[in-house]
PDB file of C-alpha atoms in Angstrom:
ATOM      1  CA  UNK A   1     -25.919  12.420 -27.430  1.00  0.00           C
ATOM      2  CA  UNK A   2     -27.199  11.348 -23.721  1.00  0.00           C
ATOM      3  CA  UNK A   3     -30.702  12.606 -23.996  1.00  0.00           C
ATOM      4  CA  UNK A   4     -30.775  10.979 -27.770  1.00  0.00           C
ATOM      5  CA  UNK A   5     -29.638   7.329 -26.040  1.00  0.00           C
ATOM      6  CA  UNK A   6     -31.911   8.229 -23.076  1.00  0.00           C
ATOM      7  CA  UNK A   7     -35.029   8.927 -25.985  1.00  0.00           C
ATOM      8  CA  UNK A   8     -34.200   5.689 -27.277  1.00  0.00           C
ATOM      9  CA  UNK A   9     -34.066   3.258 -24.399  1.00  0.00           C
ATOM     10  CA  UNK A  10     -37.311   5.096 -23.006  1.00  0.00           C
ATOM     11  CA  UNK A  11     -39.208   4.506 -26.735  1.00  0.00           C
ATOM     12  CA  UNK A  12     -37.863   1.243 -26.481  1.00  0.00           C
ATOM     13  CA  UNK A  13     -39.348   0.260 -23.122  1.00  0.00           C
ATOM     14  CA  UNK A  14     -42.873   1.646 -23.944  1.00  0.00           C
ATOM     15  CA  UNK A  15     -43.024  -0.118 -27.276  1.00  0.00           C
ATOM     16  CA  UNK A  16     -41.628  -3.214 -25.441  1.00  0.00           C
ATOM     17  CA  UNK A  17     -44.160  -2.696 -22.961  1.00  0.00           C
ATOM     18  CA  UNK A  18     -46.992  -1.822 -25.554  1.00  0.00           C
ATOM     19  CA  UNK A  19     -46.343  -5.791 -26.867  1.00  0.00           C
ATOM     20  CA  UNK A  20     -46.670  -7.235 -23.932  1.00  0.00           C
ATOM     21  CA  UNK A  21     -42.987  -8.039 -23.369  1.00  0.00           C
ATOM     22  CA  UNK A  22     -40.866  -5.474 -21.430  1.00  0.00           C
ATOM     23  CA  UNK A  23     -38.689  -4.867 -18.288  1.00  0.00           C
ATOM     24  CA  UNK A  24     -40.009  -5.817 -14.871  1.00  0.00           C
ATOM     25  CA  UNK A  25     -40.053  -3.012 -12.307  1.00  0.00           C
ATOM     26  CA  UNK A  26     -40.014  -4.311  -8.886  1.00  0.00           C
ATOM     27  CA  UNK A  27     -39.727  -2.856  -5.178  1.00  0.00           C
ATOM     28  CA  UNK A  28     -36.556  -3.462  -4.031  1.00  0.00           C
ATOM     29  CA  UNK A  29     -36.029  -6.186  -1.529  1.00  0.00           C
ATOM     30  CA  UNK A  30     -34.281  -5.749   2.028  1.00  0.00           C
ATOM     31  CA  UNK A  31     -31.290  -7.368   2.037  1.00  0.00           C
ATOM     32  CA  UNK A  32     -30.989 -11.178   3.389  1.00  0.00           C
ATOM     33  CA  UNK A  33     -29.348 -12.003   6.473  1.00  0.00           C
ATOM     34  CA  UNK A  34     -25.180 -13.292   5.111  1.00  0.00           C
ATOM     35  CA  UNK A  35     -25.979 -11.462   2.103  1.00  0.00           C
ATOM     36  CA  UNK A  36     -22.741 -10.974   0.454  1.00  0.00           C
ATOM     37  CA  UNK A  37     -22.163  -7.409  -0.911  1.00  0.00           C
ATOM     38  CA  UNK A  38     -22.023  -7.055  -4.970  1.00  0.00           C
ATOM     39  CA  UNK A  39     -18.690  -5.171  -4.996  1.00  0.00           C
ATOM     40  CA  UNK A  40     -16.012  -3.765  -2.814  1.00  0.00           C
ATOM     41  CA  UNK A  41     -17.652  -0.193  -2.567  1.00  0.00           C
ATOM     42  CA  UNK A  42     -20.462  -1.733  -0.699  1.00  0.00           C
ATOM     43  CA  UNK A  43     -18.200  -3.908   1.167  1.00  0.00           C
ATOM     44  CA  UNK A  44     -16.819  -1.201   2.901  1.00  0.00           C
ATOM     45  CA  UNK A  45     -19.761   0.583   2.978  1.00  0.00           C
ATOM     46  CA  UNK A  46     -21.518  -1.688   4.839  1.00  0.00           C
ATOM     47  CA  UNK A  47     -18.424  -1.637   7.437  1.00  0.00           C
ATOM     48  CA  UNK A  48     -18.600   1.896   7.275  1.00  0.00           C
ATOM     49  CA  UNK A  49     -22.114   1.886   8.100  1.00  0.00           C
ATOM     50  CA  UNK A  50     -22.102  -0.821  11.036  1.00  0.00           C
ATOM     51  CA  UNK A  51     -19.321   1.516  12.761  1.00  0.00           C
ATOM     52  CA  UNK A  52     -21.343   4.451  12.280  1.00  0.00           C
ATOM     53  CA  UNK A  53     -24.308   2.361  13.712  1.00  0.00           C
ATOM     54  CA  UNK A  54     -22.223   1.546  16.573  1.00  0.00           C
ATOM     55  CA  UNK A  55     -20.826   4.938  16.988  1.00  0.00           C
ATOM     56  CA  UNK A  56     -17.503   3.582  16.856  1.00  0.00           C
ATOM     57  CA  UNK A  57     -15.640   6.511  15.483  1.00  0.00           C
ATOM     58  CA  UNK A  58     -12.005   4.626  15.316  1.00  0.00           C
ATOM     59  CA  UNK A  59     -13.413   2.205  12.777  1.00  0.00           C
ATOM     60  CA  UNK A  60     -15.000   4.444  10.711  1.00  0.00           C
ATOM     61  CA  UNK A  61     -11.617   7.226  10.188  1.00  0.00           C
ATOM     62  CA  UNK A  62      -9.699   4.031   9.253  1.00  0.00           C
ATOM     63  CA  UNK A  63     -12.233   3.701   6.158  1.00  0.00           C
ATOM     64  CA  UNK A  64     -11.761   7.114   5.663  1.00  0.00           C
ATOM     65  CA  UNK A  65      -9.968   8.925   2.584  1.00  0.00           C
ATOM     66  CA  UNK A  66      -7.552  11.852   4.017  1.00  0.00           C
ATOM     67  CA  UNK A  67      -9.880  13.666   1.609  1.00  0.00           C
ATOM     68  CA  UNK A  68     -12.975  12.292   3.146  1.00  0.00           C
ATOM     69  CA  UNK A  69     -16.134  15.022   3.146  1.00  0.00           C
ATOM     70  CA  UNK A  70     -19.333  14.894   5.129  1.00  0.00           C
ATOM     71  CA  UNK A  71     -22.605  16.320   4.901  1.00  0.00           C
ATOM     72  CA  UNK A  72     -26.074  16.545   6.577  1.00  0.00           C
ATOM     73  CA  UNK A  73     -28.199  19.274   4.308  1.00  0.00           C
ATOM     74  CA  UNK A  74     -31.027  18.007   5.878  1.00  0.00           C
ATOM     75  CA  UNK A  75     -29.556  19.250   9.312  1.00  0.00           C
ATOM     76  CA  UNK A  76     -31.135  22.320  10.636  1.00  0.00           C
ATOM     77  CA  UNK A  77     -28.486  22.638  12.634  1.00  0.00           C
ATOM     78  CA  UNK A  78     -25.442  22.128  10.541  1.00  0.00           C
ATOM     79  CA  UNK A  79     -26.880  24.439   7.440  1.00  0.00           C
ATOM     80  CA  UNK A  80     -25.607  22.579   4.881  1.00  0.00           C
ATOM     81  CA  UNK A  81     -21.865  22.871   5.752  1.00  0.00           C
ATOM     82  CA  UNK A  82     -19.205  20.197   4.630  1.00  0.00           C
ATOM     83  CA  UNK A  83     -17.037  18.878   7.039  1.00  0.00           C
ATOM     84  CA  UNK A  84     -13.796  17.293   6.543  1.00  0.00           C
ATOM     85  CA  UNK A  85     -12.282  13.974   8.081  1.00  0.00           C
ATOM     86  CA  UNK A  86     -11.025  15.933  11.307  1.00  0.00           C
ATOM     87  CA  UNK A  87     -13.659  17.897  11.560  1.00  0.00           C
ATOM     88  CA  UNK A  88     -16.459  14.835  11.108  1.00  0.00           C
ATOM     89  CA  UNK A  89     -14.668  12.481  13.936  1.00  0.00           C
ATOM     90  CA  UNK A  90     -14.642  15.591  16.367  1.00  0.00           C
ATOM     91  CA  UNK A  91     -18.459  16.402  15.569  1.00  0.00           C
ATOM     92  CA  UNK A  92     -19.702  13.078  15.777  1.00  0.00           C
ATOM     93  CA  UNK A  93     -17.449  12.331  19.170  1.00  0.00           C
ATOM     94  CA  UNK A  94     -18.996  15.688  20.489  1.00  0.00           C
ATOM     95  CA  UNK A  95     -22.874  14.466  19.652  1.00  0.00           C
ATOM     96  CA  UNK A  96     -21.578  11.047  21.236  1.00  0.00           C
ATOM     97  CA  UNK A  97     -20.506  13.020  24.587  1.00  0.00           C
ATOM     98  CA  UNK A  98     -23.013  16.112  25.017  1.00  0.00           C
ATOM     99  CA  UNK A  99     -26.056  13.966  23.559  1.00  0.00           C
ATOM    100  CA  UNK A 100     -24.974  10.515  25.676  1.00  0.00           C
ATOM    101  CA  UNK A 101     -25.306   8.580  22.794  1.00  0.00           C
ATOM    102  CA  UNK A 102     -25.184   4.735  23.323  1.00  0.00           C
ATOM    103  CA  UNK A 103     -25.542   3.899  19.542  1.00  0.00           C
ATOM    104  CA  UNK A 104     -27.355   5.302  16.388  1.00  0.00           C
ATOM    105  CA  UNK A 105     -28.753   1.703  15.764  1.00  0.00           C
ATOM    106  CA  UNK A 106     -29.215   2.003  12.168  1.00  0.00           C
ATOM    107  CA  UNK A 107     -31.914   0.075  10.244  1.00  0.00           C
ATOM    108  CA  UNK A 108     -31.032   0.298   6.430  1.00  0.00           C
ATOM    109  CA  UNK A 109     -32.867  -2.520   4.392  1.00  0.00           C
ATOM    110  CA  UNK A 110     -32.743  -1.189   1.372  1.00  0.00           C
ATOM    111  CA  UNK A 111     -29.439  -1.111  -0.030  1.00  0.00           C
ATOM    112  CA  UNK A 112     -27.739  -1.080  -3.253  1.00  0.00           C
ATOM    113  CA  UNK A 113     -24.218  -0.068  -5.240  1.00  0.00           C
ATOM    114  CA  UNK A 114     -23.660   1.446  -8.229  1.00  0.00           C
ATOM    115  CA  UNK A 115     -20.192   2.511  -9.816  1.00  0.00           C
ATOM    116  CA  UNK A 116     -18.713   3.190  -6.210  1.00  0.00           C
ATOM    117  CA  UNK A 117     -21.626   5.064  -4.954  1.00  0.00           C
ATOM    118  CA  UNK A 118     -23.525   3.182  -1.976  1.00  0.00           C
ATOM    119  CA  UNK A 119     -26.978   4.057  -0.836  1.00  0.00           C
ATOM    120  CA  UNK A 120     -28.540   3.162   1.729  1.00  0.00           C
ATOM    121  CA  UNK A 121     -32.200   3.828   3.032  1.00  0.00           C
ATOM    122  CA  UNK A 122     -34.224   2.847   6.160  1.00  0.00           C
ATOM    123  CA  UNK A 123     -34.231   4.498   9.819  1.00  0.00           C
ATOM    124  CA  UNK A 124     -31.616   6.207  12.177  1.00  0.00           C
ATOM    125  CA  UNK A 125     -32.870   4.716  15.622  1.00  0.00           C
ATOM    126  CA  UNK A 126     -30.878   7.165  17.988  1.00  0.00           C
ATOM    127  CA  UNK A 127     -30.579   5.741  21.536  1.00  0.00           C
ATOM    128  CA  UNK A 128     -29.430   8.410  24.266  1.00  0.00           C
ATOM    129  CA  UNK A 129     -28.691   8.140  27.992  1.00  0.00           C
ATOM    130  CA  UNK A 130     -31.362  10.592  30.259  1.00  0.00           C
ATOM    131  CA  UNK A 131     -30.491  11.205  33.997  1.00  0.00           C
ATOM    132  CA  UNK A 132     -32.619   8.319  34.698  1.00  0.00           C
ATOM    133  CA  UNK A 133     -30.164   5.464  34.266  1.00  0.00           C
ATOM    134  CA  UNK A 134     -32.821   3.109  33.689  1.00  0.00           C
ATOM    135  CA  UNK A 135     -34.407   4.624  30.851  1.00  0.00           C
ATOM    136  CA  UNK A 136     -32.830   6.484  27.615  1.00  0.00           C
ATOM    137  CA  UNK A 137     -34.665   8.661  24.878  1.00  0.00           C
ATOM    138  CA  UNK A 138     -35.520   7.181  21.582  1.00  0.00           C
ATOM    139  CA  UNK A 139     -34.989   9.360  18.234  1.00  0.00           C
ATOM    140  CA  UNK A 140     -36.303   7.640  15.744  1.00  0.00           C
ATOM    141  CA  UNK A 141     -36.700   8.964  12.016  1.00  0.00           C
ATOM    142  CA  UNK A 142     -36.583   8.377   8.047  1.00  0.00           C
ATOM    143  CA  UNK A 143     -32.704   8.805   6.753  1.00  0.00           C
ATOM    144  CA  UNK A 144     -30.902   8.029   3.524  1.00  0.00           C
ATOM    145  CA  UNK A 145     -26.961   7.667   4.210  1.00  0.00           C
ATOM    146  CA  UNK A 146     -25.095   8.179   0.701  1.00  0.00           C
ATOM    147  CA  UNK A 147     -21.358   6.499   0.102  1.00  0.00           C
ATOM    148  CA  UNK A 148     -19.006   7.377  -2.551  1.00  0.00           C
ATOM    149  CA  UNK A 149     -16.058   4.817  -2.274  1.00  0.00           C
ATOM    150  CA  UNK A 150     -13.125   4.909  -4.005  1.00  0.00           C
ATOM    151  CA  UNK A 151     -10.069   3.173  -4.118  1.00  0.00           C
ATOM    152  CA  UNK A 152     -10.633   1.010  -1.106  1.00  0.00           C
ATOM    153  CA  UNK A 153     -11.943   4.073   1.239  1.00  0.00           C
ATOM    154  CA  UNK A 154     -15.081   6.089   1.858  1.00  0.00           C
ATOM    155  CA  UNK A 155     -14.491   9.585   0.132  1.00  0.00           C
ATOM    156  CA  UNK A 156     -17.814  11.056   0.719  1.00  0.00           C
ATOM    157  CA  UNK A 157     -20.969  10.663   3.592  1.00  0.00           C
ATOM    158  CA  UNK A 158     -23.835  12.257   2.807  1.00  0.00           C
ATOM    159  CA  UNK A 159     -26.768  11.904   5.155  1.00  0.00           C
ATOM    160  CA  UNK A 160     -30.428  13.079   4.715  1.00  0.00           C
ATOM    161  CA  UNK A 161     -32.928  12.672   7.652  1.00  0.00           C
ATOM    162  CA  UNK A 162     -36.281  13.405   8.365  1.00  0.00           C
ATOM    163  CA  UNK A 163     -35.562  15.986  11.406  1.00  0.00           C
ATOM    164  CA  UNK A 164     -39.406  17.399  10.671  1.00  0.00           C
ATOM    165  CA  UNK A 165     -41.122  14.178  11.940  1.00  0.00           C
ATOM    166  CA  UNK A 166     -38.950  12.119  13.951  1.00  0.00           C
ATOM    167  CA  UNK A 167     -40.546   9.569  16.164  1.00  0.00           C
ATOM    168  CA  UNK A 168     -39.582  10.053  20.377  1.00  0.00           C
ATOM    169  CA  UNK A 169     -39.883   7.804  22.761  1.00  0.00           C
ATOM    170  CA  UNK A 170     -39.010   7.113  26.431  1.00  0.00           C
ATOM    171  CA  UNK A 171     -37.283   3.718  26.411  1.00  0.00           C
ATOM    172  CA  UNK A 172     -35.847   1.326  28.918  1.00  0.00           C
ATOM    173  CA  UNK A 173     -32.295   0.479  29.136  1.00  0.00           C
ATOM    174  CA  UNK A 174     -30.419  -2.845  28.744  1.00  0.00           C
ATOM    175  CA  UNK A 175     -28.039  -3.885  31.669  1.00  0.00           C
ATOM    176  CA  UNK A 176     -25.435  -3.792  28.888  1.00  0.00           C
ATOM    177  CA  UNK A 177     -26.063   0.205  27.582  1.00  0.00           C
TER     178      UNK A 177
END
């Protein structure tokens, strides 16, 4: 029944195309400064994500489900293992501590929300603390972050990143890092 509704919509674009008249396909947009979020999943999303950004990991288990899952495949160090709730907070407070992480500075302008999933796409901008205390190392590379949210809380965080190509640079510190 799908792939017969599926067959149908597709022979209907390409005829509606064919006369001329059929559905625009456009790059999506980032999203405007006070844009308001569609829905509630990307609500929380988005506060999901801006504690993440901000590696503020007290934030981020209150949007938590107690059934909440993570997972990096992309990770070569992880090997595509799912963490739960605990287990997340305690890895991501470990990378905050052993790499000297002063934020993961997330740049996501693509964005959209679909029946409680949330995806976002853009750049993980990593910012760590070297013994210099002037200067910090930049890690800088592609990522997708994926959301499932349901009722009111994140239930699922999957991340993808470009580990093969990341982008590292030696960067100054602000007074305030």
């Amino acid at each position: 029944m799908m792939r017969n509704s599926l067959a149908a919509a597709l022979a209907a674009m390409t005829l509606a195309a064919g006369s001329g008249v059929g559905p625009v396909l456009a790059q999506s947009a980032p999203v405007p400064a006070g844009h308001q979020p569609s829905d509630q999943a990307e609500q929380i999303a988005r506060r999901y994500v801006s504690a993440y950004s901000e590696a503020d990991w007290d934030t981020m288990s209150a949007l938590m489900s107690d059934d909440f899952v993570f997972a990096d495949r992309t990770s070569p160090e992880l090997g595509g293992q799912e963490f739960d709730k605990e287990g997340t907070l305690a890895m991501f407070r470990q990378y905050e501590t052993q790499g000297r992480i002063v934020g993961l500075f997330l740049d996501f302008p693509r964005v959209f929300s679909s029946n409680g999933v949330v995806v976002f796409s853009g750049h993980v901008n990593a910012l760590s603390r070297t013994s210099d205390p002037d200067y910090g190392i930049r890690w800088r590379a592609e990522q997708v972050l994926i959301l499932t949210v349901r009722d009111g809380q994140v239930v699922r965080h999957d991340d993808f990143a470009n580990y093969a190509a990341p982008v590292i640079s030696r960067e100054r510190l602000e007074a305030d890092q």
